[in-house]
mmCIF file of C-alpha atoms in Angstrom:
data_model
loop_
_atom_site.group_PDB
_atom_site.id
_atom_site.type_symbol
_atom_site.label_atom_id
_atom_site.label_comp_id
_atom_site.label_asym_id
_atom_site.label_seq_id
_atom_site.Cartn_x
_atom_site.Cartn_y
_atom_site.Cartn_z
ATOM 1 C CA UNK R 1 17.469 -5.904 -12.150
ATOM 2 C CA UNK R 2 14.530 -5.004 -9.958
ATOM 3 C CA UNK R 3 15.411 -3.549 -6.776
ATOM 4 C CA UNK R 4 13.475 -3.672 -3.465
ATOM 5 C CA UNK R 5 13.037 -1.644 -0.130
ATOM 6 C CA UNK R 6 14.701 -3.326 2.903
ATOM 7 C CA UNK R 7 15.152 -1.236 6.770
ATOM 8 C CA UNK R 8 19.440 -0.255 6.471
ATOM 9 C CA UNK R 9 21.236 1.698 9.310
ATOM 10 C CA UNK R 10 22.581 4.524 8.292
ATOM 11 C CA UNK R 11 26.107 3.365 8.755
ATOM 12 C CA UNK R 12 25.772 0.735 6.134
ATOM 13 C CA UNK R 13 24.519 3.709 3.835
ATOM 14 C CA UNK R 14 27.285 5.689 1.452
ATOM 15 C CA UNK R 15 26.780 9.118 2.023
ATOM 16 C CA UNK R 16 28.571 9.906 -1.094
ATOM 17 C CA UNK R 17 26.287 8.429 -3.047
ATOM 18 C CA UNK R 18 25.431 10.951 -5.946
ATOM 19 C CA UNK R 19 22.141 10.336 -4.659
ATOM 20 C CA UNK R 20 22.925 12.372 -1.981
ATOM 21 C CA UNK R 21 24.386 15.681 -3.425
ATOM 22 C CA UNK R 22 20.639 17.306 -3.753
ATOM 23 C CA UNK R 23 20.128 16.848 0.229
ATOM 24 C CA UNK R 24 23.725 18.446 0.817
ATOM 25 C CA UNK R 25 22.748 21.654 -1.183
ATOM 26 C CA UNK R 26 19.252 21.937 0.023
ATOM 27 C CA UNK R 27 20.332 21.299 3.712
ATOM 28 C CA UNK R 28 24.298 23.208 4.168
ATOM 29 C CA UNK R 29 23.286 24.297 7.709
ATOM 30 C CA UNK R 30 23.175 27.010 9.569
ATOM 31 C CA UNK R 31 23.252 28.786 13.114
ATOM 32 C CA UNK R 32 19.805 26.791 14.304
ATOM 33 C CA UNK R 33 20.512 23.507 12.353
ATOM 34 C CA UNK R 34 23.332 21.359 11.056
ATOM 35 C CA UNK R 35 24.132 20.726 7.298
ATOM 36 C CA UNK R 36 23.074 17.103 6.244
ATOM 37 C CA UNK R 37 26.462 16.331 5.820
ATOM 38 C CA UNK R 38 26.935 16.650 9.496
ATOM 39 C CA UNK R 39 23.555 15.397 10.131
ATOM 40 C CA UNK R 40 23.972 12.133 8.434
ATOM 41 C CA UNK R 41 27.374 10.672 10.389
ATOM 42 C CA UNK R 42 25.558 12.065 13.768
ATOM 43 C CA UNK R 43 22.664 10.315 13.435
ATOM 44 C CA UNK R 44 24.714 6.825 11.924
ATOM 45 C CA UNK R 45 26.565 7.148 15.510
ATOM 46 C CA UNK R 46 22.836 6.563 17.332
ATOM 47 C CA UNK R 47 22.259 3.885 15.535
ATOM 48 C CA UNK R 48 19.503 5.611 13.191
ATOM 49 C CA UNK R 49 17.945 3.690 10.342
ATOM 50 C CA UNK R 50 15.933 4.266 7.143
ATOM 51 C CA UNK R 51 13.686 3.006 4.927
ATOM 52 C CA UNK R 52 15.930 2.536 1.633
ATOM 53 C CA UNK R 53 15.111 1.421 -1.754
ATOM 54 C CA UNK R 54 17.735 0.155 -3.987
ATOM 55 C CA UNK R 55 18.701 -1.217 -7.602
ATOM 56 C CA UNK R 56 21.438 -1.551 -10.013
ATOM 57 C CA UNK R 57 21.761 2.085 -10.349
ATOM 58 C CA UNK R 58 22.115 2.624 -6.860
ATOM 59 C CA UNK R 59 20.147 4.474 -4.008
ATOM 60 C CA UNK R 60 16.412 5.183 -5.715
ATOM 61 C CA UNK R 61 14.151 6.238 -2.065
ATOM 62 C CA UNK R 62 15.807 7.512 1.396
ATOM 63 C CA UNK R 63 13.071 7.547 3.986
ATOM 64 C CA UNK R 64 13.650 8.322 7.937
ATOM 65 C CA UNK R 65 11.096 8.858 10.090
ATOM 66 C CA UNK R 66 11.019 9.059 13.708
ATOM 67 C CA UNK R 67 8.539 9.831 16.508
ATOM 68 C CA UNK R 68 8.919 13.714 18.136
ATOM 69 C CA UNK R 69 7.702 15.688 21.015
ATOM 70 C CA UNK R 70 8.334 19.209 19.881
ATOM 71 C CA UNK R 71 6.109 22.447 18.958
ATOM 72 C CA UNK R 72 6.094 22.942 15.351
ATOM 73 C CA UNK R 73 7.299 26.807 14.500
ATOM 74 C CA UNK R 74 5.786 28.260 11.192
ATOM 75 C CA UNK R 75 5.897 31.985 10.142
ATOM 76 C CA UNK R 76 2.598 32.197 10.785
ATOM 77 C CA UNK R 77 2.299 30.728 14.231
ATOM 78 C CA UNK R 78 3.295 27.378 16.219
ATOM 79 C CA UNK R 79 1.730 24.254 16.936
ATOM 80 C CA UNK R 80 1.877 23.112 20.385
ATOM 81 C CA UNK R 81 4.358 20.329 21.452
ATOM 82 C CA UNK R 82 2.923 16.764 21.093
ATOM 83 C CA UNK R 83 4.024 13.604 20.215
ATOM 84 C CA UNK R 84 3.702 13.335 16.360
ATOM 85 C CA UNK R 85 5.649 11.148 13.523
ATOM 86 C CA UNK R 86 7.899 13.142 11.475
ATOM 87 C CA UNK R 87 9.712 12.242 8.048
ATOM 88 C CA UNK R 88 13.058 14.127 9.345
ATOM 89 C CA UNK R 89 13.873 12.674 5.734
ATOM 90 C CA UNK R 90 12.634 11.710 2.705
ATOM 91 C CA UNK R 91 13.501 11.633 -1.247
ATOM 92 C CA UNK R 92 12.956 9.608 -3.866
ATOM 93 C CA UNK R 93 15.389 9.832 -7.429
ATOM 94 C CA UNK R 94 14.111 11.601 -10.245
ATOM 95 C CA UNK R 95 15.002 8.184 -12.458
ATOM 96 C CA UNK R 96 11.128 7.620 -11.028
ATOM 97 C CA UNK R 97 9.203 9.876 -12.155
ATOM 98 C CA UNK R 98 5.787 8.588 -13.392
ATOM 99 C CA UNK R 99 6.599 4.993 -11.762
ATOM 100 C CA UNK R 100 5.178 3.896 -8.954
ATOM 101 C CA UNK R 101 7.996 3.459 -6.318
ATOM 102 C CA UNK R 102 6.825 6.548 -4.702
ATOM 103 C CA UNK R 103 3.134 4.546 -4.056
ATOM 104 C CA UNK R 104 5.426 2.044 -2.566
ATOM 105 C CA UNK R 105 7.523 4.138 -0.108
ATOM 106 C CA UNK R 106 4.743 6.382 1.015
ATOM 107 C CA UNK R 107 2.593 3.599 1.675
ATOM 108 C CA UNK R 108 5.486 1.791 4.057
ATOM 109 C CA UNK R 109 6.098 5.044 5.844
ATOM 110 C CA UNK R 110 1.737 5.269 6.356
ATOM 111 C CA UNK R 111 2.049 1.661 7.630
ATOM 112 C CA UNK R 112 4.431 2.771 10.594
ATOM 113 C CA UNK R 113 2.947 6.104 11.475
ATOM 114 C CA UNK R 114 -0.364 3.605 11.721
ATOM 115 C CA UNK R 115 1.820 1.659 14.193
ATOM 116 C CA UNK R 116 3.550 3.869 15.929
ATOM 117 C CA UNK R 117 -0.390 5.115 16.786
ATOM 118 C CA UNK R 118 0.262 9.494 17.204
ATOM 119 C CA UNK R 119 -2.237 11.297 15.529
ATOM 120 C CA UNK R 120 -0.035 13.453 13.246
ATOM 121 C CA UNK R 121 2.498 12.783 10.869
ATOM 122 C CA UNK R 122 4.285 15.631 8.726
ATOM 123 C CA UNK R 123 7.034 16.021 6.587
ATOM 124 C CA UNK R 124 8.717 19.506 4.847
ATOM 125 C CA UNK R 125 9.756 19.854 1.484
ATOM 126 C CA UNK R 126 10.869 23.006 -0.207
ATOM 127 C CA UNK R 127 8.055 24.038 -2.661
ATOM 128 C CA UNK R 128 10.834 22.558 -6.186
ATOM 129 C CA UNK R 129 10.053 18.985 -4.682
ATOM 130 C CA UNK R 130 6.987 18.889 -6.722
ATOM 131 C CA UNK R 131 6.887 15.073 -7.076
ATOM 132 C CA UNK R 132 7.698 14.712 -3.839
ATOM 133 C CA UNK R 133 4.900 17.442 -2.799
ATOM 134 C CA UNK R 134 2.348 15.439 -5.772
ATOM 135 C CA UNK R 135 2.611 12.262 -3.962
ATOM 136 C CA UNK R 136 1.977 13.881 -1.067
ATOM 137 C CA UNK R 137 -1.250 15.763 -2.055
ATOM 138 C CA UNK R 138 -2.287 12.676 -3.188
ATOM 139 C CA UNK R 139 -1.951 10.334 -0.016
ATOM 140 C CA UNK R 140 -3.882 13.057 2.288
ATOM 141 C CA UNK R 141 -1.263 15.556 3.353
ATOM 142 C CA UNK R 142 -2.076 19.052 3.832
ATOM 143 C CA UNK R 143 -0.015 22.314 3.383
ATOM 144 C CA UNK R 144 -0.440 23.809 6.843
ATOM 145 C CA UNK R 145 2.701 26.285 6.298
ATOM 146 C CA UNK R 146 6.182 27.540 5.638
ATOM 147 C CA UNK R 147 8.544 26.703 8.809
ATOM 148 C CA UNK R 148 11.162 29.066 9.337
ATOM 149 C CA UNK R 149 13.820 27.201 6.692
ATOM 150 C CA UNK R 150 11.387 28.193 3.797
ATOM 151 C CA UNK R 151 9.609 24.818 3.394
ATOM 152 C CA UNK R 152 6.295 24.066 3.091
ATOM 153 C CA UNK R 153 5.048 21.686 6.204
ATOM 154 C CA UNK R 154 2.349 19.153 5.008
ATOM 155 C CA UNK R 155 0.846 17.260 8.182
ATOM 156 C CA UNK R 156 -1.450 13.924 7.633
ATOM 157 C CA UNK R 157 -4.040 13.340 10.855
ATOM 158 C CA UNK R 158 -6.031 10.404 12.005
ATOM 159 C CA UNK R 159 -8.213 13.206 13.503
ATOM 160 C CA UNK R 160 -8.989 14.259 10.450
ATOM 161 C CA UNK R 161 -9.167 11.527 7.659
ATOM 162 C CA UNK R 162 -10.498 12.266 4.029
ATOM 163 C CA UNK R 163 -12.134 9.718 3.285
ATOM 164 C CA UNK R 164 -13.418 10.787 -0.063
ATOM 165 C CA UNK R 165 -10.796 8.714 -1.982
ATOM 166 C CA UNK R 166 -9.347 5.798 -0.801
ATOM 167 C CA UNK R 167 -5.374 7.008 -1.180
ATOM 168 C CA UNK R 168 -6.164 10.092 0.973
ATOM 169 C CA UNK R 169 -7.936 7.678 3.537
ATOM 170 C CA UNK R 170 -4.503 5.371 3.453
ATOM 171 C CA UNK R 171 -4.266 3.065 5.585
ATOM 172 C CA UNK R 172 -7.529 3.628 7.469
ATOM 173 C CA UNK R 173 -10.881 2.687 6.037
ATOM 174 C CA UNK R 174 -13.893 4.459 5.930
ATOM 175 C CA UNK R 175 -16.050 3.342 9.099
ATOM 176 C CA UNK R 176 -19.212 4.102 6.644
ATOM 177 C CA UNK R 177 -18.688 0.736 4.366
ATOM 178 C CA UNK R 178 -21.734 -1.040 3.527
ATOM 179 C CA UNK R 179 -20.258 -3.730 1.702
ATOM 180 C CA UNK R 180 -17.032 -6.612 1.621
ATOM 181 C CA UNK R 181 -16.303 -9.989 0.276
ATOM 182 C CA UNK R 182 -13.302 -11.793 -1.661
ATOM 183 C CA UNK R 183 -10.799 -12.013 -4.661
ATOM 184 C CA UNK R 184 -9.973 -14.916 -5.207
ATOM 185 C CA UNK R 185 -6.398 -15.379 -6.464
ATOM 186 C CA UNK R 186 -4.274 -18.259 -7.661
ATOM 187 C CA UNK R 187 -1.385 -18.859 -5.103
ATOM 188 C CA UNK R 188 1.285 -17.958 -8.246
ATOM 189 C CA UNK R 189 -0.266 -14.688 -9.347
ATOM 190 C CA UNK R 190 -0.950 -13.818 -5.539
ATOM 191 C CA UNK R 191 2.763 -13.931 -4.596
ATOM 192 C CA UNK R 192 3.946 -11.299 -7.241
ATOM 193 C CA UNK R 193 1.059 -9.224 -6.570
ATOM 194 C CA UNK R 194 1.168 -8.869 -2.764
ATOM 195 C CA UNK R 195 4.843 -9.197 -1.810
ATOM 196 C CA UNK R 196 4.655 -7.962 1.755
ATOM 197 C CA UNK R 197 1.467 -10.626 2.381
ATOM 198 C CA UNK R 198 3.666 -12.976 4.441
ATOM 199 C CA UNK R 199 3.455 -16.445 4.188
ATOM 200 C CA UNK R 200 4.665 -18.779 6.685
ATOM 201 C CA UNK R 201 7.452 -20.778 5.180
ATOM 202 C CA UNK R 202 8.387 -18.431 2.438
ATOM 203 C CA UNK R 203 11.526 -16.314 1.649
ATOM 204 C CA UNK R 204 8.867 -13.221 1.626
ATOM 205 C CA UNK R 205 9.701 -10.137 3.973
ATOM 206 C CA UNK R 206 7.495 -7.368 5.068
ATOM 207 C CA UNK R 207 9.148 -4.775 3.622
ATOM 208 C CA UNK R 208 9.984 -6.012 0.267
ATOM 209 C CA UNK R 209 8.831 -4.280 -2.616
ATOM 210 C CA UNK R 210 9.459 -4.753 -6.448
ATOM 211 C CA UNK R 211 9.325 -1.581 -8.431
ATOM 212 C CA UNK R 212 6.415 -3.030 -10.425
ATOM 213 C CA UNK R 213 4.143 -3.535 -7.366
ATOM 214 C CA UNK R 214 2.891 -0.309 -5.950
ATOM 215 C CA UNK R 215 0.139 -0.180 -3.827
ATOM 216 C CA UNK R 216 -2.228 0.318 -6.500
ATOM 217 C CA UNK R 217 -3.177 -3.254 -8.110
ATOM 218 C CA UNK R 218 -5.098 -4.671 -10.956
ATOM 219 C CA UNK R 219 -6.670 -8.360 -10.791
ATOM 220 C CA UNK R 220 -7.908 -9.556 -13.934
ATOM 221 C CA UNK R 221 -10.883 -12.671 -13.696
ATOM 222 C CA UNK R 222 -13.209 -14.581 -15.015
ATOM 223 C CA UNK R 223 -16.264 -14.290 -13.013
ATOM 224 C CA UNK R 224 -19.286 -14.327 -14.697
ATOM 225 C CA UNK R 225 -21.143 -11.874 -12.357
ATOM 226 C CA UNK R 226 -20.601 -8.962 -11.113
ATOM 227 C CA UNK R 227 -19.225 -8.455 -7.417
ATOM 228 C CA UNK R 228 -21.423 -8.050 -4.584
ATOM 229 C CA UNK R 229 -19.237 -5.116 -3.925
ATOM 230 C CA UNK R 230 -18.407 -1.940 -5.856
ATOM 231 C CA UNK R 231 -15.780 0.818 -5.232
ATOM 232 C CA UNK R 232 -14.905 1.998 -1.920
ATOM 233 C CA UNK R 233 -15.272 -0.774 -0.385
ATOM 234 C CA UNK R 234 -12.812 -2.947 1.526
ATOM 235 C CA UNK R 235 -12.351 -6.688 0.428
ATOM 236 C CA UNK R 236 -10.175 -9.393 1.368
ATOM 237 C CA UNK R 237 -7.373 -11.604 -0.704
ATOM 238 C CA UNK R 238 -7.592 -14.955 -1.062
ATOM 239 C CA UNK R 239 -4.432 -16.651 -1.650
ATOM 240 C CA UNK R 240 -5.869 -19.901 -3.686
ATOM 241 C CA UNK R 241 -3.731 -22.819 -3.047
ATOM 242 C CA UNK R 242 -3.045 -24.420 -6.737
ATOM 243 C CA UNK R 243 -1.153 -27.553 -5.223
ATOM 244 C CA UNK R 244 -2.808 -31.097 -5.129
ATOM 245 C CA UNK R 245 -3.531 -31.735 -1.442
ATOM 246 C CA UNK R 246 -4.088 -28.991 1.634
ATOM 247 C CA UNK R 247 -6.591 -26.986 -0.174
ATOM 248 C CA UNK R 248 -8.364 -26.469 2.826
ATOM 249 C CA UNK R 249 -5.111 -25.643 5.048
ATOM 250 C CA UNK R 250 -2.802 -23.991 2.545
ATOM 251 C CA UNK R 251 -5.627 -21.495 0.842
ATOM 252 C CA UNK R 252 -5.826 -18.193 2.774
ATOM 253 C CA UNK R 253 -6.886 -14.569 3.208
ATOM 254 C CA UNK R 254 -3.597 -12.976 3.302
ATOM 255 C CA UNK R 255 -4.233 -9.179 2.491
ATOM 256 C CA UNK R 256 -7.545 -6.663 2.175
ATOM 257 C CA UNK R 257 -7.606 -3.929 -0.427
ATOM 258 C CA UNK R 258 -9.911 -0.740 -1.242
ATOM 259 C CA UNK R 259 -11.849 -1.682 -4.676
ATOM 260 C CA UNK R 260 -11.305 1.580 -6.444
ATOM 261 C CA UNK R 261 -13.090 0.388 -10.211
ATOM 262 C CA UNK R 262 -14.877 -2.487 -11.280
ATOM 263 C CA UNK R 263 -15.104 -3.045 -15.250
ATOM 264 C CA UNK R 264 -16.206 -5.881 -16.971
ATOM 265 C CA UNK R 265 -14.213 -6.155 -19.956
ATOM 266 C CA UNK R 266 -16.086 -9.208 -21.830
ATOM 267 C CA UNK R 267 -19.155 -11.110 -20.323
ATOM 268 C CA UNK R 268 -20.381 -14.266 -22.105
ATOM 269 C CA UNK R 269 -18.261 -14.106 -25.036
ATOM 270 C CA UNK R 270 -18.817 -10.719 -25.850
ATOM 271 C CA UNK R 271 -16.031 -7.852 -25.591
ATOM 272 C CA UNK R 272 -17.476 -4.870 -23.487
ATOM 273 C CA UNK R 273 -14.262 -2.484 -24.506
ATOM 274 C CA UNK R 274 -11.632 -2.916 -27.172
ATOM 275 C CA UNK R 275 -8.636 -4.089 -26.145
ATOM 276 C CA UNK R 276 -6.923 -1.263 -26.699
ATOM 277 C CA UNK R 277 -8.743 0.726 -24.213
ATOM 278 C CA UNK R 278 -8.508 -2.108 -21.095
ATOM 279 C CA UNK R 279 -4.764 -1.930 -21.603
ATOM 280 C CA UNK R 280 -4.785 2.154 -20.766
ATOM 281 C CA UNK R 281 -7.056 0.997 -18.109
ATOM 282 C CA UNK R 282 -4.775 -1.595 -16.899
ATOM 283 C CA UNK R 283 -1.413 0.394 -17.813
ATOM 284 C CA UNK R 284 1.330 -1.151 -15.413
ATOM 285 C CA UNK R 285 -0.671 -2.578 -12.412
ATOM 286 C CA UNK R 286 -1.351 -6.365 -13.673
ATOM 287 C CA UNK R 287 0.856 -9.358 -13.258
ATOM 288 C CA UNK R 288 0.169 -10.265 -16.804
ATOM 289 C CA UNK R 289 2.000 -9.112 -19.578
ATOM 290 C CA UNK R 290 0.412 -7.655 -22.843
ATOM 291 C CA UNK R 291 0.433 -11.102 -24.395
ATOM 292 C CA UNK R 292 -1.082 -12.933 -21.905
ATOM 293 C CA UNK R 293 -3.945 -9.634 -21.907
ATOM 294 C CA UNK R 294 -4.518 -10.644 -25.101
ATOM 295 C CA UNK R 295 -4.729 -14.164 -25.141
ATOM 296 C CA UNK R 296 -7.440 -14.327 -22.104
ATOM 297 C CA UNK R 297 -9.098 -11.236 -23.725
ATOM 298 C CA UNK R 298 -9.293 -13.650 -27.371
ATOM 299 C CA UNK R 299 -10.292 -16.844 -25.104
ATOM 300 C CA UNK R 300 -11.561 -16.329 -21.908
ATOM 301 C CA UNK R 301 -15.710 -15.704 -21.833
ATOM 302 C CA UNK R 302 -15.317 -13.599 -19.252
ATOM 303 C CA UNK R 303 -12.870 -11.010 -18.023
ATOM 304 C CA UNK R 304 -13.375 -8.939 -14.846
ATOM 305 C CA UNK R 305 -11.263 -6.477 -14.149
ATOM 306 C CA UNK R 306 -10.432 -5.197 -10.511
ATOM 307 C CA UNK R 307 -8.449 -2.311 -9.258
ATOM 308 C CA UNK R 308 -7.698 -1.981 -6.332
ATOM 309 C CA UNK R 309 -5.730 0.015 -3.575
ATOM 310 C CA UNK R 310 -3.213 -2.197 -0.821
ATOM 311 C CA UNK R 311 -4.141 -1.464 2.258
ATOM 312 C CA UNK R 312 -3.053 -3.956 5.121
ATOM 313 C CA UNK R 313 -1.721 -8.063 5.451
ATOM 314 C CA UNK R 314 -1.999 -10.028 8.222
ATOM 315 C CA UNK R 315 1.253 -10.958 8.441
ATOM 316 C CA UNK R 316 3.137 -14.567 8.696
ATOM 317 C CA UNK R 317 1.286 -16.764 11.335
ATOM 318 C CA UNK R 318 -1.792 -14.934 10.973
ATOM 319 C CA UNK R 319 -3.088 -15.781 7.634
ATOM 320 C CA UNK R 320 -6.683 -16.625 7.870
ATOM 321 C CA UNK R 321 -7.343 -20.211 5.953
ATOM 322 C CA UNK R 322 -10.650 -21.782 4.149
ATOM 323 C CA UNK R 323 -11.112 -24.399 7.013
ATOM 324 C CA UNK R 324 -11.454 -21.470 9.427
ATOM 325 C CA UNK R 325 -13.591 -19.590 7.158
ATOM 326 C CA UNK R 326 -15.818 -22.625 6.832
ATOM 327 C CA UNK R 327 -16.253 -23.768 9.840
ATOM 328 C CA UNK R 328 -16.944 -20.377 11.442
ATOM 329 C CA UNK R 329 -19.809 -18.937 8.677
ATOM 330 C CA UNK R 330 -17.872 -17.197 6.212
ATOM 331 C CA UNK R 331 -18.032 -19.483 3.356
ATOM 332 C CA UNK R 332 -19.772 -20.489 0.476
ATOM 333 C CA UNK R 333 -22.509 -22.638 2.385
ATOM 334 C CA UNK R 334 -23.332 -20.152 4.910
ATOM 335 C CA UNK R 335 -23.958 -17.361 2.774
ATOM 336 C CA UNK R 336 -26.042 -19.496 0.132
ATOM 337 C CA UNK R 337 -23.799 -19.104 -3.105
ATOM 338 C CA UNK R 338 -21.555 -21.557 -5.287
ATOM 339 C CA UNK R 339 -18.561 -19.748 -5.453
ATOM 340 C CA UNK R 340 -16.562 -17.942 -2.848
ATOM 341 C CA UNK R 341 -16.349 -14.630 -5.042
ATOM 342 C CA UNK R 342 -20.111 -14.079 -4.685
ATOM 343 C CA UNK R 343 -20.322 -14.082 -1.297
ATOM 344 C CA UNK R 344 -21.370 -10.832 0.334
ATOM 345 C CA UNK R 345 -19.927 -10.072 3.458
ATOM 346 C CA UNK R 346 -21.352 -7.272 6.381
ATOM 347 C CA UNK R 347 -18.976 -4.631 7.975
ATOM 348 C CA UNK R 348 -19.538 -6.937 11.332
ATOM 349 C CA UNK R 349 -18.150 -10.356 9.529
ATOM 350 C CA UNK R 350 -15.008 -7.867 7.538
ATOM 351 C CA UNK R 351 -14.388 -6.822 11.217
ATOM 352 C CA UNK R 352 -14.577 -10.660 12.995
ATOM 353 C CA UNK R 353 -12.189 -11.952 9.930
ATOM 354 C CA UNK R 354 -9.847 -9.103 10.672
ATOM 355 C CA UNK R 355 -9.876 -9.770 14.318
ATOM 356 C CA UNK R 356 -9.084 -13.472 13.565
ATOM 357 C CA UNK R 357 -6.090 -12.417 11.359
ATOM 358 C CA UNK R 358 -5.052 -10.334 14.753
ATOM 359 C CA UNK R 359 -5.743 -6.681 13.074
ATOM 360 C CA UNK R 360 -5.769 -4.372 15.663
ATOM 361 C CA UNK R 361 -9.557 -3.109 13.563
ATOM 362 C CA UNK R 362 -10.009 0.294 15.711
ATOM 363 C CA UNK R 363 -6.409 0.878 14.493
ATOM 364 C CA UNK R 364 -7.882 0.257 10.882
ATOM 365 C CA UNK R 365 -10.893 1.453 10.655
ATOM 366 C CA UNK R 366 -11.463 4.668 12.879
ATOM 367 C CA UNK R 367 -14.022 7.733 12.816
#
């Protein structure tokens, strides 16, 4: 059974949960702070709640965060009191290694700091946490001490985004783009792919994530040219309504992504890689199974391949459909091409289309 994140109180959480027993010996209090056994019922009494992932082997991810206006005391010196987004808590099981449920819950936590709008978020984690402190690394945090428990406190800023590689930029977007434009994607492959794109009049939630849909993503087409967009930049989704009537009304932009690779894995009948090599490329990012691979790979006479990194959705009520693109510029006749994939769009049209979807865009893309 596939589990998903949904937003629990911590009174509706079983603290004896196995899943628990690591935070009760890392955490068994002292004279300056409580044990997390302690902790735990306190905060359940305040109404506290958490970010928690589950499955039919119980509790995988345990994620808390909540806004703070304290100084920050290291051994080496203290930052000054400010508000700033802390993870007072966060774990995910060791059943997860090498999967991508961490992608998932570090990526809804990023989301919220975005929100919440403070400059800082930070999180501490004793120096054995290495897949904790890997994922970490890897979505922009920065070791910027030991506190005086004997954890290492890594701190993310907006002040001071990375924008070198799109999962330490997460969730903002490099300002410097030249580039943007659309993937088109069939409405049936688009809702497995981007569960937390809601759609009006679907069962879909925000927060719902399947353990096989991380942030990172794989599309696999058949466009018979290359993009007019290459990696690092931002592109929208486009939610392709397959039904018979309400093309214009039901098909939507629903999401935007960073492209992170581009390969073209066959082009007019000819295989570019063996097929053996796109499915390392691919590994477990694509809504197609290894048969279907294979079959479009033997058939199809061309196969584009896109990954890309999840970024943002614009949410139920907001989705931005073809009539709106079309009447306002942003469509195929405007822009002087035959198919909506070719269509190059500037960082000023990304930004309007944004706008339209009501993205708050100097909360997305920032200096």
């Amino acid at each position: 059974m596939a589990g998903e994140f949904s937003l629990k109180k911590f009174s509706e959480i079983d603290l004896n949960d196995s899943f628990f027993d690591s935070l009760k010996a890392d955490y068994p209090g002292n004279g300056a702070s409580p044990s997390f056994a302690d902790w735990f019922p306190a905060k359940a009494k305040e109404g506290r709640t958490a970010l928690v992932f589950d499955d039919d082997q119980g509790i995988g991810a345990f994620i808390c965060i909540k806004p703070e206006d304290e100084a920050i005391t290291l051994t080496n010196g203290t930052l000054p009191k400010k508000m700033r987004c802390k993870i007072s808590t966060m774990k995910i099981a060791e059943r997860f290694r090498g999967q991508r449920i961490g992608e998932g819950a570090i990526g809804l936590t990023l989301w919220k700091w975005q929100q919440l709008g403070y400059d800082d978020i930070y999180v501490t984690v004793f120096d054995k946490q290495d897949l904790l402190i890997t994922l970490l690394t890897k979505f922009g945090f920065i070791k910027i001490g030991n506190n005086l428990n004997g954890e290492g406190v890594y701190m993310k800023s907006r002040s001071n985004v990375d924008y070198s590689d799109p999962f330490r930029s997460f969730p903002f977007i490099n300002p410097d783009f030249n580039n943007s434009g659309y993937i088109i994607i069939d409405d049936y492959y688009h809702d497995t792919m981007f569960p937390y794109s809601e759609l009006k009049n679907t069962l879909q939630t925000k927060v719902a994530l399947s353990v096989s849909n991380g942030l990172s993503k794989i599309y696999v087409g058949q466009q018979y040219s290359a993009p007019p967009y290459g990696p690092g930049d931002p592109i929208l989704i486009y939610r392709r309504h397959t039904g018979p009537t309400g093309k214009k009304y039901k098909s939507c932009l629903t999401s935007f992504c960073i492209l992170t690779k581009v390969i073209q894995a066959k082009e007019n009948g000819i295989p570019k890689m063996p097929f053996d090599e796109l499915l390392k490329e691919i590994g477990n990012k694509s809504v197609f199974d290894q048969g279907e691979l294979q079959n479009r790979y033997n058939n199809d006479r061309n196969m584009m391949v896109y990954e890309m990194l999840y970024y943002g959705y614009f949410g139920s009520g907001n989705n931005v459909n073809m009539a709106w693109l079309d009447n306002n510029g942003y469509w195929c006749g405007a822009h002087n091409v035959s198919y909506p994939a070719l269509i190059r769009l500037s960082p000023n049209e990304f930004k309007e289309i944004l706008q339209e979807g009501n993205v708050d865009v100097s909360n997305v893309i920032i200096d």
